[in-house]
Amino acid sequence: MPNIRLPSHVAFIMDGNGRWAKKRGLPRIYGHAEGVKSAERIIQTAKELGIKYLTFYAFSTENWKRPEEEVNFLMELLRWYLREKIPSFVEDDIRISFIGRRDRIPQETLKWMERAEKETARCGSLWVFVAVDYGGRDELVRAVNRIISEKKRKVDEKLIRRYLDLPLEVPDPDLLIRTAGEKRVSNFLLWYLSYTEFYFADVLWPDFGKEEFLKALQDFSKRVRKFGGLFPDEEENS
Ligand code: FPP
């Protein structure tokens, strides 16, 4: 895309899978299976464009409240997907990492998550984070507990950031995209969203494709980011 200012890190709340399935008279899990294809399209497009980091909200700390069958399906889907896709991630030079808790994830799923991290560790064109059993508040609580256990007597922003899930070298998301018309943060990436631009799309996640993504990027490109300062023309005139 000519003349477009690209974000370096884009985060996604992939909402609307259940509604997509319901509209078709299918069980909700079909929506999740279709949702994975959308995530794949976004990953490929981001790589083509040269975006460096993506973070997907796949399963929240609150999602355990869903019916057991749906929870099991999501964990199986992740395992199956990783088992299938690790070689193509390596081939495409895409690194995969996970953020969130690891103590409640089924053993077999966790095994493939760790394998994906290990096998793609040297890949560097695009770094994809998948948030699984992730909650922004939970992440902060885990960080604070580690800080306490290391007997630190004083904290500042830099120190807290070191104990969070995303590696230090990963910049805060420039853009957060949420689909399906919902306009909430839902406990996602709380620390990192301080100056993130939000984009809300009405389409359901399984219908969110390359065109929709490009539309969001074009919209982002037009925004003037002040980070608490002034607009550039205000600075000139002051
Ligand atoms: C929200 O839609 C979606 C989720 C809670 C799960 C998202 C997970 C995936 C797309 C699969 C992730 C797997 C991999 C391999 C990345 P919803 O179920 O809340 O939809 P609704 O609001 O229409 O009910």
mmCIF file of C-alpha atoms and ligand atoms in Angstrom:
data_model
loop_
_atom_site.group_PDB
_atom_site.id
_atom_site.type_symbol
_atom_site.label_atom_id
_atom_site.label_comp_id
_atom_site.label_asym_id
_atom_site.label_seq_id
_atom_site.Cartn_x
_atom_site.Cartn_y
_atom_site.Cartn_z
ATOM 1 C CA MET A 1 0.000 0.000 0.000
ATOM 2 C CA PRO A 2 1.558 3.294 -1.060
ATOM 3 C CA ASN A 3 1.803 6.259 1.343
ATOM 4 C CA ILE A 4 0.612 4.423 4.370
ATOM 5 C CA ARG A 5 2.133 4.635 7.826
ATOM 6 C CA LEU A 6 2.143 1.085 9.136
ATOM 7 C CA PRO A 7 1.811 0.103 12.787
ATOM 8 C CA SER A 8 4.612 -1.978 14.149
ATOM 9 C CA HIS A 9 2.403 -3.990 16.536
ATOM 10 C CA VAL A 10 -1.277 -4.837 15.978
ATOM 11 C CA ALA A 11 -3.436 -6.620 18.572
ATOM 12 C CA PHE A 12 -6.706 -8.423 17.824
ATOM 13 C CA ILE A 13 -9.799 -9.287 19.841
ATOM 14 C CA MET A 14 -11.314 -11.903 17.573
ATOM 15 C CA ASP A 15 -14.974 -11.524 18.465
ATOM 16 C CA GLY A 16 -18.063 -12.948 16.793
ATOM 17 C CA ASN A 17 -17.194 -16.571 16.096
ATOM 18 C CA GLY A 18 -20.257 -17.830 17.962
ATOM 19 C CA ARG A 19 -22.576 -15.421 16.132
ATOM 20 C CA TRP A 20 -21.061 -16.392 12.782
ATOM 21 C CA ALA A 21 -21.920 -20.039 13.461
ATOM 22 C CA LYS A 22 -25.361 -19.269 14.876
ATOM 23 C CA LYS A 23 -26.301 -17.285 11.760
ATOM 24 C CA ARG A 24 -25.660 -20.464 9.801
ATOM 25 C CA GLY A 25 -27.472 -22.750 12.224
ATOM 26 C CA LEU A 26 -24.186 -24.382 13.238
ATOM 27 C CA PRO A 27 -22.760 -25.136 16.696
ATOM 28 C CA ARG A 28 -20.482 -22.369 18.053
ATOM 29 C CA ILE A 29 -17.346 -24.455 17.631
ATOM 30 C CA TYR A 30 -17.651 -24.183 13.842
ATOM 31 C CA GLY A 31 -17.227 -20.448 14.256
ATOM 32 C CA HIS A 32 -13.972 -20.948 16.139
ATOM 33 C CA ALA A 33 -12.649 -23.330 13.469
ATOM 34 C CA GLU A 34 -13.474 -20.711 10.831
ATOM 35 C CA GLY A 35 -11.901 -18.029 13.030
ATOM 36 C CA VAL A 36 -8.538 -19.745 12.815
ATOM 37 C CA LYS A 37 -8.606 -19.237 9.021
ATOM 38 C CA SER A 38 -9.118 -15.512 9.555
ATOM 39 C CA ALA A 39 -6.135 -15.386 11.905
ATOM 40 C CA GLU A 40 -4.074 -17.105 9.211
ATOM 41 C CA ARG A 41 -5.099 -14.564 6.567
ATOM 42 C CA ILE A 42 -4.137 -11.725 8.890
ATOM 43 C CA ILE A 43 -0.759 -13.322 9.640
ATOM 44 C CA GLN A 44 0.002 -13.702 5.922
ATOM 45 C CA THR A 45 -1.085 -10.142 5.130
ATOM 46 C CA ALA A 46 0.952 -8.721 8.021
ATOM 47 C CA LYS A 47 3.993 -10.574 6.792
ATOM 48 C CA GLU A 48 3.536 -9.274 3.222
ATOM 49 C CA LEU A 49 3.198 -5.715 4.524
ATOM 50 C CA GLY A 50 6.181 -5.921 6.854
ATOM 51 C CA ILE A 51 4.302 -5.511 10.159
ATOM 52 C CA LYS A 52 6.593 -6.832 12.883
ATOM 53 C CA TYR A 53 4.342 -7.954 15.765
ATOM 54 C CA LEU A 54 0.811 -9.340 16.096
ATOM 55 C CA THR A 55 -0.990 -10.365 19.276
ATOM 56 C CA PHE A 56 -4.207 -12.446 19.154
ATOM 57 C CA TYR A 57 -6.593 -12.938 22.088
ATOM 58 C CA ALA A 58 -7.440 -16.635 21.720
ATOM 59 C CA PHE A 59 -8.612 -17.559 25.235
ATOM 60 C CA SER A 60 -9.125 -15.333 28.260
ATOM 61 C CA THR A 61 -8.871 -16.121 31.971
ATOM 62 C CA GLU A 62 -12.670 -15.711 31.981
ATOM 63 C CA ASN A 63 -13.288 -18.105 29.072
ATOM 64 C CA TRP A 64 -13.082 -21.124 31.431
ATOM 65 C CA LYS A 65 -16.666 -20.215 32.355
ATOM 66 C CA ARG A 66 -17.874 -21.340 28.916
ATOM 67 C CA PRO A 67 -19.439 -24.811 28.457
ATOM 68 C CA GLU A 68 -16.903 -27.587 28.945
ATOM 69 C CA GLU A 69 -17.392 -28.798 25.386
ATOM 70 C CA GLU A 70 -16.456 -25.387 23.945
ATOM 71 C CA VAL A 71 -13.423 -25.009 26.246
ATOM 72 C CA ASN A 72 -12.199 -28.477 25.299
ATOM 73 C CA PHE A 73 -12.709 -27.746 21.628
ATOM 74 C CA LEU A 74 -10.687 -24.519 21.782
ATOM 75 C CA MET A 75 -7.801 -26.278 23.553
ATOM 76 C CA GLU A 76 -7.914 -29.116 21.010
ATOM 77 C CA LEU A 77 -8.103 -26.673 18.118
ATOM 78 C CA LEU A 78 -4.977 -24.907 19.294
ATOM 79 C CA ARG A 79 -3.114 -28.191 19.692
ATOM 80 C CA TRP A 80 -4.233 -29.457 16.304
ATOM 81 C CA TYR A 81 -3.414 -26.172 14.606
ATOM 82 C CA LEU A 82 0.099 -25.991 16.043
ATOM 83 C CA ARG A 83 0.822 -29.622 15.217
ATOM 84 C CA GLU A 84 -0.178 -28.949 11.594
ATOM 85 C CA LYS A 85 1.415 -25.541 11.157
ATOM 86 C CA ILE A 86 4.765 -25.422 12.934
ATOM 87 C CA PRO A 87 6.723 -26.394 9.773
ATOM 88 C CA SER A 88 5.076 -23.691 7.684
ATOM 89 C CA PHE A 89 5.745 -21.077 10.363
ATOM 90 C CA VAL A 90 9.420 -22.047 10.293
ATOM 91 C CA GLU A 91 9.446 -21.925 6.486
ATOM 92 C CA ASP A 92 7.779 -18.482 6.483
ATOM 93 C CA ASP A 93 10.203 -17.209 9.161
ATOM 94 C CA ILE A 94 7.349 -16.496 11.590
ATOM 95 C CA ARG A 95 8.027 -16.735 15.311
ATOM 96 C CA ILE A 96 5.221 -17.920 17.643
ATOM 97 C CA SER A 97 5.065 -17.189 21.371
ATOM 98 C CA PHE A 98 2.340 -17.348 23.994
ATOM 99 C CA ILE A 99 1.335 -14.989 26.758
ATOM 100 C CA GLY A 100 -0.862 -15.854 29.723
ATOM 101 C CA ARG A 101 -0.888 -18.462 32.449
ATOM 102 C CA ARG A 102 0.464 -21.922 31.794
ATOM 103 C CA ASP A 103 -0.675 -23.749 34.935
ATOM 104 C CA ARG A 104 -4.242 -24.570 33.800
ATOM 105 C CA ILE A 105 -3.716 -25.512 30.163
ATOM 106 C CA PRO A 106 -4.184 -29.188 29.255
ATOM 107 C CA GLN A 107 -0.867 -31.025 29.100
ATOM 108 C CA GLU A 108 -1.066 -31.962 25.408
ATOM 109 C CA THR A 109 -1.917 -28.409 24.320
ATOM 110 C CA LEU A 110 0.866 -26.982 26.465
ATOM 111 C CA LYS A 111 3.319 -29.444 24.958
ATOM 112 C CA TRP A 112 2.584 -28.142 21.440
ATOM 113 C CA MET A 113 2.678 -24.517 22.580
ATOM 114 C CA GLU A 114 6.156 -25.042 24.003
ATOM 115 C CA ARG A 115 7.228 -26.938 20.912
ATOM 116 C CA ALA A 116 6.025 -24.106 18.656
ATOM 117 C CA GLU A 117 7.967 -21.583 20.721
ATOM 118 C CA LYS A 118 11.104 -23.677 20.626
ATOM 119 C CA GLU A 119 10.992 -24.537 16.934
ATOM 120 C CA THR A 120 10.256 -21.000 15.755
ATOM 121 C CA ALA A 121 12.612 -19.285 18.224
ATOM 122 C CA ARG A 122 15.073 -18.314 15.490
ATOM 123 C CA CYS A 123 12.444 -16.939 13.091
ATOM 124 C CA GLY A 124 12.316 -13.190 12.785
ATOM 125 C CA SER A 125 10.247 -11.730 9.918
ATOM 126 C CA LEU A 126 7.117 -11.527 12.043
ATOM 127 C CA TRP A 127 6.558 -12.310 15.721
ATOM 128 C CA VAL A 128 3.075 -13.600 16.554
ATOM 129 C CA PHE A 129 1.879 -13.716 20.162
ATOM 130 C CA VAL A 130 -1.158 -15.787 21.057
ATOM 131 C CA ALA A 131 -2.820 -14.949 24.360
ATOM 132 C CA VAL A 132 -4.074 -18.173 25.969
ATOM 133 C CA ASP A 133 -5.524 -18.221 29.495
ATOM 134 C CA TYR A 134 -4.589 -14.562 29.448
ATOM 135 C CA GLY A 135 -6.076 -11.685 31.436
ATOM 136 C CA GLY A 136 -4.555 -8.237 31.783
ATOM 137 C CA ARG A 137 -5.289 -8.123 35.509
ATOM 138 C CA ASP A 138 -3.984 -11.638 36.037
ATOM 139 C CA GLU A 139 -0.771 -10.685 34.235
ATOM 140 C CA LEU A 140 -0.302 -7.703 36.578
ATOM 141 C CA VAL A 141 -1.001 -9.817 39.670
ATOM 142 C CA ARG A 142 1.534 -12.436 38.549
ATOM 143 C CA ALA A 143 4.079 -9.688 37.896
ATOM 144 C CA VAL A 144 3.538 -8.074 41.322
ATOM 145 C CA ASN A 145 3.842 -11.427 43.089
ATOM 146 C CA ARG A 146 7.149 -12.114 41.360
ATOM 147 C CA ILE A 147 8.393 -8.664 42.278
ATOM 148 C CA ILE A 148 7.454 -9.292 45.928
ATOM 149 C CA SER A 149 9.083 -12.714 45.911
ATOM 150 C CA GLU A 150 12.301 -11.085 44.712
ATOM 151 C CA LYS A 151 12.061 -8.651 47.638
ATOM 152 C CA LYS A 152 12.217 -5.475 45.550
ATOM 153 C CA ARG A 153 11.549 -2.494 47.823
ATOM 154 C CA LYS A 154 10.593 0.060 45.207
ATOM 155 C CA VAL A 155 9.066 -0.230 41.756
ATOM 156 C CA ASP A 156 8.844 2.039 38.736
ATOM 157 C CA GLU A 157 7.233 1.585 35.320
ATOM 158 C CA LYS A 158 10.365 0.120 33.795
ATOM 159 C CA LEU A 159 10.678 -2.516 36.511
ATOM 160 C CA ILE A 160 7.012 -3.555 36.308
ATOM 161 C CA ARG A 161 7.297 -3.846 32.523
ATOM 162 C CA ARG A 162 10.184 -6.309 32.943
ATOM 163 C CA TYR A 163 7.914 -8.721 34.805
ATOM 164 C CA LEU A 164 5.058 -8.686 32.297
ATOM 165 C CA ASP A 165 4.400 -11.420 29.721
ATOM 166 C CA LEU A 166 5.405 -9.718 26.477
ATOM 167 C CA PRO A 167 9.194 -9.652 26.018
ATOM 168 C CA LEU A 168 10.763 -6.257 26.774
ATOM 169 C CA GLU A 169 11.787 -5.682 23.181
ATOM 170 C CA VAL A 170 8.145 -5.838 21.994
ATOM 171 C CA PRO A 171 6.654 -2.350 21.668
ATOM 172 C CA ASP A 172 3.165 -1.546 22.975
ATOM 173 C CA PRO A 173 0.469 -2.207 20.366
ATOM 174 C CA ASP A 174 0.007 0.753 18.045
ATOM 175 C CA LEU A 175 -3.396 -0.508 17.003
ATOM 176 C CA LEU A 176 -6.033 -2.730 18.621
ATOM 177 C CA ILE A 177 -8.701 -4.174 16.345
ATOM 178 C CA ARG A 178 -11.894 -5.670 17.749
ATOM 179 C CA THR A 179 -14.512 -7.241 15.504
ATOM 180 C CA ALA A 180 -18.247 -7.988 15.798
ATOM 181 C CA GLY A 181 -19.321 -4.505 16.837
ATOM 182 C CA GLU A 182 -18.340 -4.811 20.507
ATOM 183 C CA LYS A 183 -16.489 -1.851 21.964
ATOM 184 C CA ARG A 184 -14.745 -3.167 25.050
ATOM 185 C CA VAL A 185 -11.200 -4.046 26.084
ATOM 186 C CA SER A 186 -12.275 -7.227 27.921
ATOM 187 C CA ASN A 187 -9.193 -7.472 30.143
ATOM 188 C CA PHE A 188 -6.792 -7.605 27.174
ATOM 189 C CA LEU A 189 -3.236 -6.210 27.367
ATOM 190 C CA LEU A 190 -4.236 -3.633 30.020
ATOM 191 C CA TRP A 191 -0.741 -2.346 30.788
ATOM 192 C CA TYR A 192 0.274 -1.961 27.178
ATOM 193 C CA LEU A 193 -2.800 -0.176 25.784
ATOM 194 C CA SER A 194 -2.087 3.262 27.319
ATOM 195 C CA TYR A 195 -1.621 4.990 23.959
ATOM 196 C CA THR A 196 -2.944 2.363 21.577
ATOM 197 C CA GLU A 197 -5.348 3.432 18.820
ATOM 198 C CA PHE A 198 -8.592 1.420 18.770
ATOM 199 C CA TYR A 199 -10.428 0.261 15.665
ATOM 200 C CA PHE A 200 -13.815 -1.409 15.886
ATOM 201 C CA ALA A 201 -15.182 -3.361 12.919
ATOM 202 C CA ASP A 202 -18.774 -4.538 12.655
ATOM 203 C CA VAL A 203 -17.926 -7.713 10.738
ATOM 204 C CA LEU A 204 -17.737 -10.981 12.655
ATOM 205 C CA TRP A 205 -14.215 -12.358 13.105
ATOM 206 C CA PRO A 206 -14.564 -15.235 10.585
ATOM 207 C CA ASP A 207 -15.520 -12.599 7.967
ATOM 208 C CA PHE A 208 -12.577 -10.337 8.805
ATOM 209 C CA GLY A 209 -10.252 -10.713 5.830
ATOM 210 C CA LYS A 210 -7.433 -8.914 4.067
ATOM 211 C CA GLU A 211 -9.677 -6.120 2.796
ATOM 212 C CA GLU A 212 -11.047 -5.363 6.249
ATOM 213 C CA PHE A 213 -7.528 -5.390 7.666
ATOM 214 C CA LEU A 214 -6.309 -2.946 5.009
ATOM 215 C CA LYS A 215 -9.256 -0.682 5.805
ATOM 216 C CA ALA A 216 -8.264 -0.669 9.483
ATOM 217 C CA LEU A 217 -4.648 0.087 8.567
ATOM 218 C CA GLN A 218 -5.689 2.950 6.323
ATOM 219 C CA ASP A 219 -7.795 4.392 9.130
ATOM 220 C CA PHE A 220 -4.881 4.042 11.566
ATOM 221 C CA SER A 221 -2.590 5.741 9.090
ATOM 222 C CA LYS A 222 -4.725 8.896 9.175
ATOM 223 C CA ARG A 223 -4.676 9.256 12.938
ATOM 224 C CA VAL A 224 -2.397 11.770 14.599
ATOM 225 C CA ARG A 225 -0.874 10.294 17.732
ATOM 226 C CA LYS A 226 0.009 12.751 20.466
ATOM 227 C CA PHE A 227 1.069 10.442 23.306
ATOM 228 C CA GLY A 228 -0.157 13.056 25.781
ATOM 229 C CA GLY A 229 1.640 15.905 23.985
ATOM 230 C CA LEU A 230 0.322 18.421 21.472
ATOM 231 C CA PHE A 231 -0.658 18.105 17.836
ATOM 232 C CA PRO A 232 2.366 18.978 15.633
ATOM 233 C CA ASP A 233 0.726 22.231 14.385
ATOM 234 C CA GLU A 234 -0.057 23.268 17.969
ATOM 235 C CA GLU A 235 3.635 22.895 18.800
ATOM 236 C CA GLU A 236 4.613 25.144 15.871
ATOM 237 C CA ASN A 237 2.174 27.831 16.961
ATOM 238 C CA SER A 238 2.969 27.770 20.648
HETATM 239 C C1 FPP B 1 -14.744 -14.791 20.529
HETATM 240 O O1 FPP B 1 -15.919 -15.120 19.832
HETATM 241 C C2 FPP B 1 -13.713 -15.749 20.239
HETATM 242 C C3 FPP B 1 -13.095 -16.546 21.164
HETATM 243 C C4 FPP B 1 -13.409 -16.512 22.605
HETATM 244 C C5 FPP B 1 -12.085 -17.508 20.754
HETATM 245 C C6 FPP B 1 -11.196 -17.034 19.657
HETATM 246 C C7 FPP B 1 -10.408 -18.167 19.209
HETATM 247 C C8 FPP B 1 -10.104 -18.462 17.945
HETATM 248 C C9 FPP B 1 -10.428 -17.660 16.760
HETATM 249 C C10 FPP B 1 -9.331 -19.669 17.730
HETATM 250 C C11 FPP B 1 -7.969 -19.425 18.248
HETATM 251 C C12 FPP B 1 -7.119 -20.490 17.891
HETATM 252 C C13 FPP B 1 -5.928 -20.301 17.357
HETATM 253 C C14 FPP B 1 -5.238 -21.473 16.849
HETATM 254 C C15 FPP B 1 -5.283 -18.960 17.233
HETATM 255 P P1 FPP B 1 -17.200 -15.532 20.652
HETATM 256 O O2 FPP B 1 -17.196 -17.001 20.831
HETATM 257 O O3 FPP B 1 -17.254 -14.734 21.915
HETATM 258 O O4 FPP B 1 -18.317 -15.089 19.657
HETATM 259 P P2 FPP B 1 -19.742 -14.501 20.036
HETATM 260 O O5 FPP B 1 -19.483 -13.212 20.773
HETATM 261 O O6 FPP B 1 -20.367 -14.283 18.697
HETATM 262 O O7 FPP B 1 -20.433 -15.530 20.857
#
